[in-house]
XYZ file of C-alpha atoms in Angstrom:
706
model
C 170.168 78.199 52.677
C 170.924 76.607 56.042
C 171.504 80.073 57.462
C 168.239 81.300 56.076
C 166.382 78.295 57.406
C 168.029 78.716 60.763
C 167.124 82.486 60.836
C 163.524 81.708 59.949
C 163.220 78.937 62.656
C 164.552 81.077 65.432
C 161.171 82.825 66.279
C 159.319 79.293 66.221
C 162.017 77.887 68.429
C 161.802 80.827 70.825
C 157.987 80.379 71.134
C 158.286 76.621 71.736
C 160.988 77.258 74.349
C 158.964 80.000 75.969
C 155.891 77.704 76.146
C 157.906 74.921 77.729
C 159.378 77.274 80.185
C 155.907 78.606 80.988
C 154.479 75.090 81.537
C 157.524 74.239 83.695
C 157.584 77.472 85.687
C 153.900 78.435 85.991
C 151.784 76.107 88.129
C 148.115 77.195 87.842
C 147.276 75.570 91.212
C 149.253 78.399 92.764
C 146.335 80.593 91.997
C 143.947 78.383 94.044
C 144.451 80.026 97.411
C 144.245 83.402 95.912
C 141.039 82.674 94.067
C 139.344 81.197 97.170
C 140.452 83.737 99.510
C 139.385 86.609 97.137
C 135.986 85.152 96.497
C 135.320 84.308 100.152
C 136.559 87.803 101.191
C 134.156 89.514 98.703
C 131.069 87.225 99.275
C 131.353 85.876 102.888
C 130.681 82.415 101.511
C 132.855 79.375 101.212
C 134.342 78.628 97.725
C 134.981 74.917 96.949
C 137.393 73.847 94.043
C 137.463 70.129 93.687
C 140.608 68.751 91.950
C 143.518 70.649 90.420
C 143.595 73.391 87.933
C 145.285 71.779 84.854
C 146.808 72.955 81.857
C 144.732 72.255 78.648
C 146.543 71.840 75.231
C 143.703 70.656 72.898
C 142.014 72.110 70.867
C 143.524 75.286 72.378
C 145.881 76.174 75.056
C 144.311 77.055 78.398
C 143.236 75.876 81.923
C 140.612 73.310 82.889
C 139.022 73.515 86.298
C 136.853 70.786 87.851
C 133.675 71.249 90.103
C 133.410 74.597 91.620
C 130.796 75.731 94.151
C 129.903 78.761 96.253
C 128.001 77.692 99.350
C 124.620 78.607 100.816
C 123.920 79.161 104.464
C 122.108 76.160 106.277
C 118.430 75.811 105.786
C 118.091 76.506 102.080
C 116.862 74.297 99.349
C 120.372 73.502 97.920
C 123.686 73.492 99.608
C 125.170 75.807 96.966
C 124.301 79.190 95.735
C 126.222 78.771 92.560
C 127.843 75.615 91.207
C 129.314 74.453 87.966
C 130.754 71.139 86.806
C 133.610 72.246 84.779
C 135.346 75.563 83.580
C 137.652 75.962 80.765
C 139.802 78.996 80.088
C 141.430 79.440 76.747
C 144.718 81.507 76.940
C 147.008 83.327 74.527
C 150.684 82.275 75.375
C 152.628 85.301 74.300
C 150.949 87.898 76.474
C 151.782 85.720 79.604
C 155.489 86.682 79.097
C 154.526 90.344 79.613
C 152.524 89.475 82.707
C 149.166 89.702 80.737
C 146.507 87.154 81.196
C 144.539 87.275 77.952
C 141.565 84.798 78.280
C 140.281 83.870 74.942
C 137.044 82.102 75.963
C 135.635 81.124 79.294
C 133.397 77.996 79.088
C 131.250 77.165 82.120
C 129.447 73.798 81.955
C 126.630 72.521 83.990
C 126.244 75.645 86.113
C 123.421 75.925 88.532
C 122.152 78.909 90.507
C 119.585 78.880 93.327
C 117.561 81.831 94.752
C 115.482 80.772 97.664
C 113.403 82.979 100.026
C 112.219 81.331 103.228
C 108.787 81.923 104.865
C 110.213 84.487 107.148
C 111.435 86.638 104.206
C 115.096 85.720 104.427
C 116.874 84.813 101.176
C 120.119 83.187 100.388
C 121.293 86.434 98.921
C 120.976 88.280 102.199
C 124.220 89.271 103.898
C 126.354 88.347 100.870
C 129.340 90.572 100.585
C 132.639 91.467 101.926
C 133.506 90.313 105.509
C 133.844 92.995 108.234
C 136.243 93.004 111.200
C 134.288 92.769 114.366
C 136.075 94.210 117.371
C 134.178 95.240 120.373
C 136.847 97.617 121.514
C 137.462 99.183 118.201
C 135.776 102.323 116.998
C 133.319 102.048 114.065
C 135.147 102.045 110.955
C 133.535 103.187 107.675
C 132.360 100.550 105.335
C 134.819 101.716 102.650
C 137.770 101.255 105.019
C 136.674 97.854 106.177
C 136.220 96.645 102.577
C 139.526 97.971 101.464
C 141.598 96.766 104.441
C 139.951 93.466 105.367
C 139.236 92.063 102.029
C 142.689 92.466 100.626
C 143.982 89.105 99.534
C 147.202 87.631 101.123
C 148.622 86.893 97.748
C 149.244 89.537 95.097
C 148.644 89.403 91.265
C 151.907 91.289 90.933
C 150.310 93.845 88.335
C 149.089 91.042 86.013
C 146.792 92.547 83.349
C 143.544 90.580 82.744
C 141.433 90.705 79.462
C 138.548 88.577 78.468
C 137.517 87.614 74.848
C 134.395 85.669 75.371
C 132.073 83.629 77.645
C 130.130 80.432 76.998
C 127.513 79.068 79.439
C 126.254 75.509 78.603
C 123.651 73.318 80.274
C 122.997 75.762 83.045
C 119.929 75.748 85.281
C 118.313 78.182 87.756
C 115.900 77.482 90.642
C 113.880 80.464 92.087
C 111.777 79.359 95.046
C 109.712 81.682 97.334
C 108.250 79.808 100.341
C 106.609 83.038 101.508
C 104.532 83.451 98.299
C 104.317 79.688 97.644
C 105.834 79.888 94.188
C 108.605 77.881 92.511
C 110.239 78.456 89.073
C 112.772 76.202 87.519
C 114.880 77.145 84.352
C 116.865 74.556 82.534
C 118.841 73.926 79.329
C 120.234 77.457 79.540
C 122.989 78.234 77.129
C 124.745 81.595 76.612
C 127.451 82.643 74.299
C 129.339 85.948 74.093
C 131.735 86.262 71.295
C 134.074 88.811 72.958
C 134.186 91.190 75.884
C 136.068 94.319 74.793
C 134.872 97.791 75.247
C 134.187 99.729 71.983
C 133.938 96.589 69.871
C 130.794 94.812 68.590
C 130.154 91.348 70.218
C 127.650 88.677 69.317
C 125.486 87.449 72.168
C 123.117 84.469 71.827
C 121.190 82.504 74.419
C 118.352 80.073 75.026
C 116.556 78.531 77.985
C 113.496 76.607 79.046
C 111.261 77.392 82.036
C 108.940 75.499 84.213
C 106.749 78.001 86.245
C 104.456 75.444 87.747
C 101.325 75.684 85.667
C 103.196 77.448 82.876
C 105.862 76.444 80.470
C 108.205 78.847 78.666
C 111.044 78.743 76.221
C 113.209 81.620 75.099
C 115.882 81.952 72.332
C 117.559 85.097 71.436
C 120.516 86.661 69.725
C 121.916 90.252 69.328
C 124.984 92.131 68.507
C 125.993 94.574 71.317
C 128.623 97.199 71.506
C 130.049 97.298 75.035
C 131.103 100.770 75.821
C 133.010 102.274 78.587
C 129.664 103.865 79.980
C 126.193 102.494 79.888
C 124.728 105.472 77.957
C 127.170 104.726 75.012
C 126.151 101.045 74.679
C 124.309 99.841 71.455
C 122.418 96.964 70.132
C 121.705 95.876 66.592
C 120.057 92.954 64.799
C 118.255 91.880 67.985
C 115.664 89.187 67.703
C 114.084 87.123 70.532
C 111.736 84.136 69.916
C 109.614 82.533 72.738
C 106.840 80.172 73.400
C 104.329 79.843 76.249
C 101.749 77.215 77.306
C 99.527 76.510 80.265
C 96.378 74.323 80.724
C 94.346 76.423 78.325
C 96.735 78.654 76.441
C 99.451 77.718 73.860
C 101.637 80.268 71.919
C 104.501 78.737 69.926
C 105.325 81.781 67.806
C 106.233 84.952 69.758
C 108.991 87.122 68.300
C 110.472 90.385 69.427
C 112.984 92.280 67.217
C 114.825 95.596 67.180
C 116.650 96.853 64.255
C 119.105 98.896 66.275
C 119.134 100.569 69.667
C 121.224 103.454 70.925
C 120.520 106.126 73.420
C 119.182 109.453 71.957
C 118.187 107.640 68.762
C 114.824 106.182 67.590
C 114.673 102.412 67.473
C 112.142 100.471 65.420
C 110.624 97.526 67.260
C 108.283 94.753 66.206
C 106.402 92.191 68.295
C 104.396 89.360 66.854
C 102.552 86.500 68.526
C 100.283 83.782 67.418
C 98.600 80.865 69.268
C 95.570 79.613 71.146
C 94.027 81.319 74.086
C 91.332 78.872 75.515
C 89.392 77.795 72.445
C 90.184 80.980 70.475
C 92.863 81.413 67.809
C 94.806 84.576 68.508
C 97.354 86.561 66.274
C 98.938 89.871 67.054
C 101.287 92.151 65.169
C 102.662 95.374 66.781
C 105.155 97.887 65.515
C 106.423 101.112 67.191
C 109.450 103.383 67.566
C 111.186 103.753 70.861
C 113.348 106.751 72.126
C 115.549 106.465 75.208
C 117.453 109.526 76.158
C 120.823 109.309 77.756
C 119.488 111.381 80.648
C 116.949 108.601 81.277
C 114.261 111.118 82.097
C 111.497 110.853 79.418
C 111.068 107.753 77.307
C 108.912 108.066 74.200
C 106.961 105.773 71.973
C 105.526 106.945 68.682
C 103.407 105.432 65.917
C 102.423 102.414 67.954
C 100.204 100.204 65.914
C 98.734 96.902 67.031
C 96.376 94.631 65.028
C 94.943 91.821 66.892
C 92.754 89.082 65.389
C 90.641 86.598 67.340
C 88.856 83.662 65.723
C 86.474 81.160 67.442
C 83.023 80.483 68.661
C 81.383 82.835 71.086
C 82.700 86.186 69.683
C 81.123 88.420 67.170
C 80.954 86.796 63.725
C 83.524 84.276 65.173
C 86.186 86.639 63.840
C 87.181 89.923 65.462
C 89.895 92.249 64.507
C 90.850 94.960 66.962
C 93.308 97.860 66.099
C 95.013 100.060 68.692
C 97.193 102.934 67.927
C 98.830 105.682 70.070
C 101.791 107.950 70.931
C 103.060 108.043 74.444
C 105.751 109.215 76.774
C 106.814 108.192 80.234
C 108.583 110.478 82.633
C 110.924 108.199 84.671
C 111.478 110.838 87.362
C 107.865 111.614 87.922
C 106.500 108.100 87.088
C 104.048 109.652 84.730
C 102.707 108.117 81.626
C 100.824 110.159 78.994
C 99.149 108.537 75.956
C 98.041 110.756 73.036
C 96.347 110.113 69.654
C 94.676 107.014 71.083
C 92.657 105.127 68.563
C 90.748 101.993 69.233
C 88.700 100.115 66.548
C 86.792 96.829 66.720
C 83.420 95.387 65.385
C 82.529 98.515 63.490
C 83.167 100.664 66.657
C 85.689 103.385 66.896
C 87.012 105.325 69.845
C 89.634 108.134 69.866
C 90.970 110.134 72.853
C 93.784 110.418 75.206
C 94.825 109.268 78.756
C 97.401 109.583 81.431
C 98.589 107.390 84.365
C 100.389 108.666 87.436
C 102.081 105.701 89.099
C 101.365 106.025 92.878
C 100.417 103.370 95.478
C 97.137 103.478 93.660
C 97.722 104.437 90.008
C 95.888 107.574 89.046
C 94.243 107.077 85.637
C 92.639 109.875 83.630
C 91.089 109.587 80.130
C 88.895 111.213 77.576
C 87.264 109.049 74.820
C 84.991 109.885 71.804
C 83.128 107.839 69.319
C 80.978 108.756 66.291
C 78.732 105.719 66.686
C 78.097 102.787 69.098
C 75.473 100.231 68.244
C 75.215 97.675 70.976
C 72.292 95.934 69.283
C 74.417 95.477 66.087
C 77.257 94.126 68.242
C 74.962 91.575 69.929
C 73.436 90.545 66.623
C 76.939 89.304 65.518
C 77.047 86.771 68.329
C 76.563 83.148 67.245
C 72.884 82.050 67.287
C 73.812 79.016 69.367
C 75.218 81.367 72.053
C 72.013 83.399 72.138
C 69.906 80.137 72.332
C 71.981 78.847 75.154
C 71.644 82.110 76.935
C 67.782 82.049 76.465
C 67.616 78.366 77.681
C 69.659 79.309 80.749
C 67.440 82.204 81.504
C 64.142 80.126 81.284
C 65.770 77.419 83.408
C 66.740 79.944 86.026
C 63.227 81.290 86.180
C 61.983 77.899 87.230
C 64.373 77.903 90.192
C 62.824 79.169 93.317
C 64.285 82.397 94.491
C 64.126 81.271 98.071
C 66.508 78.390 97.164
C 68.940 80.428 95.383
C 71.869 81.669 97.617
C 72.449 85.334 97.182
C 75.655 87.112 97.883
C 76.920 90.630 97.517
C 79.004 91.027 94.367
C 82.747 91.304 95.125
C 83.484 94.950 94.445
C 86.776 94.962 96.344
C 88.737 95.837 93.166
C 87.100 99.294 93.234
C 89.090 100.111 96.350
C 92.385 99.710 94.309
C 91.317 102.269 91.567
C 91.681 105.950 91.078
C 90.104 106.360 87.717
C 88.288 109.274 86.147
C 87.283 110.269 82.670
C 84.671 111.117 80.077
C 82.985 109.230 77.220
C 81.268 111.121 74.399
C 79.298 109.301 71.771
C 77.643 111.032 68.945
C 75.032 108.326 68.259
C 74.223 105.454 70.592
C 71.752 102.612 70.271
C 71.003 99.941 72.918
C 67.914 97.791 73.241
C 66.760 99.560 70.119
C 66.560 102.942 71.977
C 68.305 105.657 69.991
C 70.332 108.443 71.774
C 72.407 111.283 70.303
C 75.111 113.508 71.831
C 75.823 111.198 74.806
C 78.120 112.613 77.390
C 79.157 110.579 80.405
C 81.562 111.759 83.064
C 82.484 109.231 85.861
C 85.076 108.395 88.403
C 86.066 105.464 90.626
C 88.152 106.533 93.633
C 89.079 104.086 96.294
C 85.806 102.278 96.404
C 83.430 105.054 95.417
C 82.015 105.138 91.905
C 80.417 108.434 90.839
C 78.621 109.241 87.658
C 78.839 112.944 87.924
C 77.282 113.653 84.527
C 75.164 111.732 82.076
C 73.416 113.694 79.319
C 71.745 112.626 76.106
C 69.336 113.951 73.630
C 66.433 111.422 73.663
C 63.445 111.430 71.280
C 62.983 115.258 70.884
C 63.829 115.614 74.542
C 66.780 114.964 76.813
C 67.800 112.836 79.893
C 70.198 113.853 82.624
C 71.355 111.591 85.401
C 73.847 111.378 88.321
C 74.562 108.315 90.490
C 76.947 107.246 93.264
C 77.886 103.645 94.281
C 79.811 103.407 97.654
C 81.622 99.977 97.864
C 83.838 100.829 100.772
C 81.703 98.687 103.184
C 80.658 95.009 102.768
C 77.152 96.134 101.926
C 77.305 98.815 99.162
C 74.988 101.732 99.053
C 73.908 103.793 96.014
C 71.784 106.831 94.983
C 70.434 107.890 91.617
C 69.007 111.217 90.414
C 67.452 111.263 86.935
C 65.311 113.696 84.979
C 63.860 113.292 81.623
C 62.281 116.381 79.828
C 60.332 116.820 76.685
C 60.671 113.206 75.451
C 58.176 111.764 72.960
C 57.187 108.703 75.100
C 55.389 106.753 72.340
C 58.266 106.152 69.850
C 60.608 105.530 72.759
C 58.452 102.791 74.298
C 57.620 101.436 70.906
C 61.337 101.127 70.010
C 62.227 99.489 73.379
C 59.165 97.469 74.094
C 57.429 96.989 70.691
C 54.409 98.799 71.946
C 53.587 101.929 73.722
C 51.362 101.917 76.903
C 51.244 105.685 77.002
C 51.728 108.551 74.528
C 52.527 112.216 74.959
C 55.277 114.612 75.770
C 56.790 113.211 78.846
C 58.711 114.690 81.888
C 59.920 112.338 84.519
C 62.053 112.856 87.620
C 63.651 110.137 89.753
C 65.415 110.485 93.097
C 66.125 107.088 94.822
C 68.644 105.484 97.008
C 69.287 102.027 98.475
C 71.714 99.486 99.942
C 72.861 96.029 98.822
C 73.168 94.712 95.341
C 71.668 91.340 95.930
C 68.876 90.745 93.391
C 66.071 90.604 95.857
C 67.455 93.271 98.250
C 68.052 95.597 95.272
C 64.416 96.282 94.857
C 63.250 95.765 98.442
C 65.729 98.339 99.848
C 65.049 100.880 97.141
C 63.470 104.059 98.440
C 62.810 107.541 97.192
C 60.457 109.376 94.825
C 59.491 109.192 91.197
C 57.335 111.673 89.401
C 55.650 111.816 86.011
C 54.184 114.658 84.192
C 52.831 113.936 80.577
C 51.091 116.432 78.280
C 48.906 115.948 75.106
C 48.865 112.234 75.132
C 46.933 109.037 75.605
C 46.887 105.950 77.743
C 46.744 102.899 75.468
C 45.085 99.736 76.233
C 41.908 101.138 77.793
C 39.144 103.451 76.513
C 37.575 104.732 79.665
C 34.628 106.442 77.986
C 33.769 103.195 76.053
C 34.106 101.176 79.156
C 31.774 103.326 81.010
C 29.176 103.330 78.219
C 29.149 99.636 77.585
C 29.068 98.805 81.255
C 26.317 101.308 81.969
C 24.289 99.901 79.021
C 24.591 96.396 80.459
C 23.330 97.471 83.761
C 20.348 99.211 82.078
C 19.713 96.136 80.124
C 20.344 97.777 76.838
C 21.980 95.849 73.894
C 25.638 96.601 73.618
C 26.993 97.031 70.152
C 30.458 96.405 68.941
C 32.713 99.464 68.664
C 35.606 100.302 66.390
C 36.978 102.901 68.732
C 40.675 102.679 69.562
C 41.560 101.224 72.903
C 43.071 104.300 74.376
C 42.025 107.345 76.535
C 43.143 110.839 75.467
C 44.385 113.317 77.954
C 45.789 116.830 77.905
C 47.659 116.334 81.245
C 48.653 113.316 83.254
C 50.682 113.685 86.538
C 51.504 111.443 89.524
C 54.029 111.187 92.376
C 55.196 107.740 93.458
C 56.816 107.163 96.808
C 59.095 103.958 96.722
C 59.677 101.989 100.022
C 60.041 98.336 100.884
C 59.204 97.014 97.404
C 56.070 99.137 96.954
C 55.519 102.404 95.063
C 52.490 104.242 96.523
C 50.677 107.317 95.196
C 47.760 109.474 96.261
C 47.631 112.033 93.482
C 47.286 110.404 90.127
C 45.598 113.129 88.042
C 44.442 113.115 84.373
C 42.662 115.941 82.603
C 40.879 115.835 79.303
C 37.955 117.733 77.856
C 35.565 114.780 78.718
C 37.078 113.447 81.953
C 38.644 114.238 85.250
C 40.520 111.363 86.811
C 42.007 111.075 90.296
C 43.773 108.042 91.571
C 45.649 106.354 94.227
C 47.063 102.973 95.046
C 50.297 100.998 95.002
C 52.399 99.065 92.725
C 54.621 96.134 93.835
C 57.809 96.539 91.910
C 59.265 93.395 93.373
C 56.550 91.138 91.872
C 55.489 93.738 89.256
C 51.834 93.884 90.132
C 49.474 96.784 90.667
C 46.429 97.670 92.722
C 45.106 101.130 91.720
C 41.787 102.798 92.066
C 41.027 105.399 89.460
C 38.131 107.750 90.049
C 36.575 109.155 86.887
C 34.314 112.111 86.529
C 32.530 112.908 83.290
C 32.664 116.617 82.693
C 31.754 116.705 78.909
C 29.648 114.769 76.529
C 30.966 111.466 75.535
C 29.930 111.937 71.991
C 33.264 113.532 71.536
C 34.882 110.110 71.343
C 32.248 108.508 69.106
C 29.734 107.412 71.658
C 26.155 108.359 72.186
C 25.261 110.781 74.915
C 24.948 109.486 78.493
C 24.822 112.829 80.165
C 22.811 111.173 83.024
C 26.235 110.104 84.337
C 27.629 113.537 84.051
C 29.354 114.722 87.341
C 29.125 111.265 88.873
C 32.435 109.730 90.075
C 33.042 106.293 88.371
C 35.651 104.112 90.212
C 37.877 101.905 88.086
C 39.978 99.200 89.761
C 43.285 98.293 88.086
C 44.933 95.074 89.266
C 47.168 92.230 88.209
C 50.508 92.077 86.627
C 52.065 95.084 84.866
C 52.273 93.218 81.556
C 48.539 92.386 81.472
C 46.537 94.512 83.812
C 42.786 94.040 84.538
C 40.345 97.014 84.412
C 37.014 96.761 86.372
C 34.427 99.361 86.978
C 33.033 99.344 90.556
C 29.392 100.287 89.405
C 27.686 99.781 92.733
C 28.974 103.004 93.982
C 28.037 104.632 90.586
C 24.440 103.450 90.901
C 24.094 104.676 94.432
C 25.376 108.061 93.353
C 22.917 107.882 90.436
C 19.927 106.831 92.574
C 20.795 109.451 95.270
C 21.024 112.093 92.524
C 17.610 110.982 91.125
C 15.998 111.096 94.617
C 17.474 114.502 95.148
C 16.034 115.623 91.945
C 12.552 114.190 92.889
C 12.681 115.877 96.256
C 13.521 119.217 94.613
C 10.533 118.831 92.217
C 8.259 118.053 95.134
C 9.626 121.038 97.058
C 8.821 123.179 93.887
C 5.266 121.861 93.992
C 4.419 121.522 97.631
C 6.726 124.084 99.188
C 7.898 123.839 102.851
C 5.648 120.807 103.565
C 8.109 118.417 101.807
C 11.092 119.700 103.717
C 10.171 117.622 106.763
C 13.343 115.842 107.916
C 11.398 112.586 108.297
C 10.672 112.609 104.545
C 14.399 112.997 103.739
C 15.172 110.265 106.339
C 12.814 107.982 104.674
C 14.305 108.641 101.233
C 17.828 107.824 102.502
C 16.611 104.558 104.097
C 15.055 103.614 100.729
C 18.271 104.431 98.967
C 20.315 102.250 101.428
C 17.871 99.465 101.078
C 18.325 99.296 97.365
C 22.105 98.670 97.584
C 22.410 96.640 100.835
């Protein structure tokens, strides 16, 4: 039994003897010059190791190193680029006898790292690297040669083999300061644990940190299992989950999670992203899922079945509860920097859009898109806004109206963002409603290219007719310029105006053309600088709000002293054609060719309309060419072929109509005198043709009206 016990104890005795021999013969401080020299040669920075490198026997065998620091050049925020308070290396004893350093776990405690960029753009990472030999007489030596020959340490490891089983980083902190940009970020309470570091084996990595970004606060906690392969394209992840929080003065998100079931190159990975929190006064929650494919060639990264459901609750949004859903498939060509999105679907507040888009990443990203929607109802969307919001808006509007325009400081809107865009696309809407106006088959094609916005096509079916429009806004200069061309053909004007305004000032089949341009988008200058031409051409309609035949009859009856009876006739004037051209300049629209034709009347007009203050001053000259009985009145054929002026003045909303009957009576009197002279001529012949008789008649006529 003694022999057996002795035989069994021999290995244990050998290990103990070997260990004591190792402790006695191997002094870890012998490695300090080697470590310092190697680090300084590779970085060009001074390495400081305070204290000795000591053996550590509990709870495991290993080394303990005191404070270690890698210096920064002078003039930076901290004296050290990297610093840690203590480092512990766990060792396996037996491999040391075979010249193998098998480090079980490296623990770095209290590490700190500083990345500092000065105002001149120089950072503490600049010029870090192997030192080069400088010899004015020597030839230029390739970098590879210098690195190999001049960074070679004076002490050798004598073919020691090094392996690492794990890393633990505790209580670390990072300072990132950019004086040039005026930013400062501080990360603290950083902890990292890597279970092992062996190629081809699965390792567990976990970490957490807190960040202070100035106005923003962040926290991140994550864990994953990774397979560290010999080459990057063979690396894998599984059971990956990150959790984070974010807060600033107005936003607070405590629950942000990101998870991946597994990830390997050339395989699809399923990813989920969730977030919930508060954005301003709104409660926000988001849930997104998609599949990601990254090829080993790192050429085209693909995303499929992306689906994101986002809910927002709070005051000031439709129904105080909006859910928006977005879905798409996409691919990104890393070599061409080209993103393509297909099967794009957007849905929110009973409005759906489908389409596709692409983005070419240049200095100014080139964005192209096509969107289509079956129905867009702007009125229904606005109706979902809280009543209090609408009331507040109305009160603000009324309050603003009371403020004198002269006191309000007007500035050009900031359109500088348009200079950074290269966007072009089309939007097709089957049914569109806004301000109660109904459109069908709406097609809009527009682009924004480096400060120039162009509406190259706008077409819509509109109340049995159609509208077409093009427009340009040039915002490249401080004062923007614009131009608009619009044509409306075959539109039934009455139902359109009734839907939009609640009443129709005019009826008929309408054709309109607009060709205007201007500069400045200031509220006052917008109208004052507008110039161009507007034309109207209506057929088979009526002007509502005035019955010109009735106005003529009643006014003429009053002048003749006849009793005016009430009338049930409609307040409108029928026409078979109504045309006019308006020339816009300096806030006024002037016209000289208003024409209206009907079986009873011929109307010619001229005047101006102030579209800044929305007032009018028009003179309409009416000639009766048929019997007024046609519109329900009794015959007044004695005014036939006499031009009757009607003056239209006042605001557009409530215009005033006035007959200038002095001119009518003069025409009437002259006509009667001419008839009298004609009868005298028939009776007395040439005797009455004396010019003195006619002159006397004219003096009599003038005397009656002066």
